[in-house]
Coordinates of C-alpha atoms in Angstrom, one line a residue:
M28 CA 118.2 46.8 101.9
M29 CA 115.8 48.5 104.1
F30 CA 111.9 48.7 104.9
R31 CA 109.8 51.7 103.1
G32 CA 109.0 53.8 106.3
S33 CA 105.3 53.8 105.8
E34 CA 105.3 49.8 106.7
R35 CA 103.2 49.1 109.8
S36 CA 105.9 48.3 112.8
L37 CA 105.0 45.1 114.7
N38 CA 105.4 44.5 118.5
N39 CA 106.7 41.0 118.2
V40 CA 110.1 41.4 118.1
S41 CA 112.2 38.3 118.6
I42 CA 115.3 38.1 121.1
K43 CA 117.7 36.0 119.7
S44 CA 119.5 33.4 121.9
V45 CA 123.3 33.2 122.3
R46 CA 123.4 30.3 119.5
E47 CA 121.6 32.8 117.1
V48 CA 123.6 35.3 117.7
D49 CA 126.7 33.6 117.0
L50 CA 125.2 32.4 113.7
L51 CA 124.1 36.0 112.9
R52 CA 127.6 37.2 113.4
E53 CA 128.9 34.4 111.2
A54 CA 126.6 35.8 108.3
C55 CA 127.3 39.5 108.9
Q56 CA 131.2 38.5 108.9
M57 CA 130.7 37.1 105.7
A58 CA 129.1 40.3 104.1
T59 CA 131.8 42.4 105.6
A60 CA 134.3 40.2 103.9
T61 CA 132.5 40.5 100.8
L62 CA 132.5 44.4 101.2
H63 CA 136.2 44.1 101.8
G64 CA 136.6 42.7 98.6
V65 CA 134.8 45.2 96.7
D66 CA 136.8 48.1 98.5
A67 CA 139.8 46.3 96.8
M68 CA 138.3 46.6 93.4
L69 CA 137.2 49.9 93.1
A70 CA 138.5 51.9 90.1
P71 CA 137.0 54.6 87.8
G72 CA 135.9 52.8 84.7
L73 CA 134.4 49.8 86.3
T74 CA 130.5 49.4 85.8
T75 CA 128.0 48.8 88.7
E76 CA 127.3 45.4 86.9
D77 CA 131.2 44.6 87.3
L78 CA 130.6 45.2 91.2
N79 CA 127.5 43.1 91.1
R80 CA 129.3 40.1 89.4
F81 CA 132.1 40.0 92.1
V82 CA 129.8 40.2 95.0
H83 CA 127.6 37.6 93.6
E84 CA 130.9 35.0 92.8
D85 CA 132.6 36.1 96.1
T86 CA 129.6 35.7 98.1
V87 CA 128.8 31.9 96.7
R88 CA 132.6 31.2 96.7
R89 CA 132.3 31.7 100.5
G90 CA 129.6 29.2 101.0
A91 CA 126.8 31.8 101.2
W92 CA 124.1 33.6 99.1
P93 CA 123.2 37.1 97.8
A94 CA 120.0 37.9 99.6
P95 CA 118.8 40.8 97.2
L96 CA 118.6 38.2 94.4
N97 CA 115.2 37.9 93.3
Y98 CA 114.2 39.3 96.8
H99 CA 110.4 40.5 95.8
G100 CA 111.8 40.5 92.1
F101 CA 115.2 42.5 92.6
P102 CA 117.2 41.3 89.8
K103 CA 120.5 41.7 90.8
S104 CA 122.8 40.3 93.5
V105 CA 123.7 43.5 95.4
C106 CA 122.2 47.4 95.1
T107 CA 124.7 49.8 93.9
S108 CA 123.5 53.5 94.6
V109 CA 125.6 56.3 92.8
N110 CA 125.6 60.3 93.7
E111 CA 122.3 60.8 93.8
V112 CA 120.6 57.5 94.5
V113 CA 119.5 56.9 97.7
C114 CA 119.0 53.1 97.5
H115 CA 118.2 50.3 96.0
G116 CA 120.0 51.1 93.0
I117 CA 120.4 48.3 90.3
P118 CA 123.6 47.4 88.9
D119 CA 124.0 48.0 85.2
K120 CA 126.0 49.4 82.4
R121 CA 126.7 52.9 84.5
V122 CA 130.6 53.4 84.7
L123 CA 131.8 54.7 87.7
E124 CA 133.7 58.3 87.0
P125 CA 136.0 59.9 89.1
G126 CA 134.4 62.4 91.6
D127 CA 131.3 59.8 92.2
I128 CA 130.5 58.2 95.5
V129 CA 128.6 54.7 95.6
N130 CA 127.0 53.0 98.2
V131 CA 127.6 49.1 98.1
D132 CA 125.0 47.3 100.2
V133 CA 125.8 43.7 100.8
T134 CA 123.6 41.0 102.3
S135 CA 124.7 37.4 102.9
I136 CA 122.7 34.4 103.8
Y137 CA 124.6 31.9 105.3
K138 CA 123.5 28.9 107.7
G139 CA 120.0 30.2 107.3
F140 CA 121.0 33.7 108.5
F141 CA 120.8 37.1 107.1
G142 CA 124.2 39.8 107.4
D143 CA 123.7 43.2 106.2
T144 CA 126.2 46.1 105.8
S145 CA 126.9 48.6 103.2
A146 CA 129.2 51.7 103.2
T147 CA 129.7 54.3 100.8
F148 CA 132.8 54.8 98.5
Y149 CA 134.9 58.0 96.8
I150 CA 135.7 57.1 93.3
G151 CA 139.0 59.1 92.8
D152 CA 139.1 62.6 94.7
P153 CA 135.6 63.7 96.0
S154 CA 134.1 67.1 95.7
P155 CA 133.5 69.2 98.9
E156 CA 129.9 68.2 98.9
A157 CA 130.4 64.6 98.5
K158 CA 133.2 64.5 101.1
H159 CA 130.4 66.4 103.3
V160 CA 127.4 64.2 102.9
T161 CA 129.5 61.3 102.9
E162 CA 131.5 62.0 106.4
V163 CA 127.9 63.3 108.0
S164 CA 126.5 59.6 107.3
R165 CA 129.1 58.0 108.4
H166 CA 129.2 59.8 112.0
A167 CA 125.4 59.8 112.0
L168 CA 125.6 56.2 112.0
A169 CA 128.1 55.7 115.0
L170 CA 126.1 58.1 116.8
G171 CA 122.9 55.9 116.5
I172 CA 125.2 52.8 117.5
A173 CA 126.0 54.7 120.6
E174 CA 122.8 55.2 121.6
V175 CA 122.1 51.4 121.6
R176 CA 121.7 49.5 125.0
D177 CA 119.5 47.6 127.1
G178 CA 116.3 49.8 128.4
A179 CA 117.1 52.5 125.8
R180 CA 114.4 53.5 123.2
L181 CA 114.1 53.4 119.6
G182 CA 113.6 56.9 119.4
D183 CA 116.8 57.8 121.2
I184 CA 118.7 56.3 117.8
G185 CA 116.8 58.7 115.1
A186 CA 116.9 61.7 117.7
A187 CA 121.0 61.3 117.6
I188 CA 121.0 61.1 114.1
Q189 CA 118.6 63.7 113.2
H190 CA 119.9 66.0 115.4
F191 CA 123.7 65.6 114.1
A192 CA 122.9 65.7 110.7
E193 CA 120.7 68.5 110.6
A194 CA 122.9 70.4 112.5
Q195 CA 125.4 69.8 109.6
G196 CA 122.8 71.1 106.9
C197 CA 121.9 67.6 105.5
S198 CA 118.7 65.7 105.7
V199 CA 117.7 62.3 107.0
V200 CA 115.4 60.4 104.5
R201 CA 112.5 59.4 106.2
A202 CA 111.0 57.0 103.5
F203 CA 113.3 54.2 104.4
V204 CA 114.4 52.8 107.8
G205 CA 116.4 50.1 109.3
H206 CA 115.0 46.7 110.3
G207 CA 115.1 44.0 112.4
I208 CA 117.4 40.9 110.9
G209 CA 118.1 37.0 111.8
R210 CA 116.3 34.2 109.9
N211 CA 114.6 36.5 107.9
F212 CA 116.1 39.6 105.7
H213 CA 113.4 42.1 107.6
E214 CA 111.6 41.6 110.5
P215 CA 110.5 43.8 113.4
P216 CA 111.3 46.2 114.8
Q217 CA 111.3 49.4 112.1
V218 CA 114.5 51.6 112.9
S219 CA 113.8 55.1 112.0
H220 CA 116.7 57.2 111.4
I221 CA 114.6 60.5 113.0
G222 CA 113.3 60.5 116.2
T223 CA 112.3 61.8 119.8
R224 CA 114.4 60.8 122.6
G225 CA 112.6 58.8 125.1
S226 CA 110.4 57.5 122.5
G227 CA 109.3 54.1 120.9
M228 CA 109.9 50.6 121.6
R229 CA 112.2 49.6 124.8
L230 CA 115.4 48.0 123.6
R231 CA 116.3 44.5 125.4
A232 CA 119.1 42.7 125.0
G233 CA 119.4 39.9 122.2
M234 CA 117.4 42.6 119.7
C235 CA 118.8 42.4 116.4
F236 CA 118.7 45.1 113.7
T237 CA 120.2 47.3 111.4
I238 CA 121.1 50.9 111.5
E239 CA 121.4 52.6 108.2
P240 CA 121.0 56.4 108.1
M241 CA 120.1 57.8 104.4
I242 CA 121.7 61.4 104.3
N243 CA 120.9 63.7 101.7
L244 CA 122.7 67.0 100.8
G245 CA 119.5 68.7 100.1
N246 CA 116.0 68.1 100.9
Y247 CA 114.9 64.5 102.4
D248 CA 112.4 63.8 99.6
V249 CA 112.9 60.7 97.4
E250 CA 111.2 59.3 94.5
V251 CA 111.2 55.7 93.0
L252 CA 112.1 55.1 89.5
E253 CA 109.9 53.4 86.8
D254 CA 112.1 50.1 87.7
G255 CA 110.2 49.9 90.8
W256 CA 113.4 49.9 93.0
T257 CA 115.9 52.8 92.4
A258 CA 115.1 55.7 94.8
V259 CA 116.6 58.9 94.3
T260 CA 116.3 62.6 95.9
R261 CA 113.9 64.2 94.4
D262 CA 115.9 67.4 94.2
G263 CA 118.9 65.8 92.7
S264 CA 121.2 66.3 95.5
L265 CA 123.9 64.0 96.8
S266 CA 122.9 61.1 99.0
A267 CA 125.2 58.6 101.2
Q268 CA 124.5 55.7 103.3
F269 CA 126.5 53.4 106.0
E270 CA 125.1 50.5 107.7
H271 CA 125.9 48.0 110.2
T272 CA 123.7 44.9 112.0
I273 CA 124.0 45.0 115.7
V274 CA 122.8 43.0 118.6
V275 CA 121.6 44.8 121.9
T276 CA 123.4 43.7 125.0
K277 CA 123.2 44.8 128.5
S278 CA 126.0 47.0 128.4
G279 CA 125.4 48.5 125.0
C280 CA 125.7 46.6 122.0
E281 CA 128.0 44.9 119.7
V282 CA 128.4 45.4 116.0
L283 CA 127.8 42.2 114.2
T284 CA 129.3 43.7 110.9
R285 CA 132.2 45.3 112.4
R286 CA 135.3 45.6 110.0
S287 CA 138.9 44.7 111.4
A288 CA 140.2 47.0 108.8
P289 CA 139.2 50.5 107.3
L290 CA 138.0 50.5 103.9
V291 CA 140.6 52.3 101.7
H292 CA 138.0 53.9 99.0
S293 CA 135.7 54.9 102.2
D294 CA 137.6 55.6 105.2
R295 CA 139.4 58.2 103.6
F296 CA 139.2 61.2 106.0
P297 CA 139.4 59.7 109.7
G298 CA 138.6 62.0 112.6
T299 CA 136.2 64.4 110.0
F300 CA 133.7 64.7 113.0
G301 CA 135.8 63.8 116.2

């Protein structure tokens, strides 16, 4: 889950202690483990409600709690965003069909800290268009993470993502952004996925936030459906997203939601963009 980009950005960004980063890492690895569990069960014919049931049960089994459940009224334990759904898709009876792409956004609360991660998965064999937007999103996240270091600017992250995605003929969603995280699900700073190099807040070691670019095959405009949550591309084009939680370090950053193994239904096309 992410902030709306229109919300006011505050300057009171917390710098986490070593102990706080350790606890945040634990929460992040809880979420990552659950995402691996989703990967292991994915198959055509499952419903997004099946994914929700698994995420809820797996999260609780690990001694954590699914953060999306009842968050500002969100009714489920995970966000499942299929094809044209950009983010905040509500699990229901929708059946996953061969050729679909689905972003699964997992956030676990563990020992009072929030761990947030997501990936876009392939259901069966993707179309060239689905593969393209998914792999652009994956590589855009990697480029954004590569910009993070003590002394860099927030605008450097967005600039790297925007330049790459637009060069590939895709667009970057403006309406939603990444966010600070720790003892709160969402806290400053906001992390835009578009930007200008050298602009924005200066990063400092100990800052923790998500980077989660939403990349559309068509225009970047979105609309929110009547349920008040589900955001879709206005032109009906495909959308994909990947998310990691990171902590800024003196030499760069640590990906707290790093995965120790590939996701079988996501990491299918290694090296697509280098």
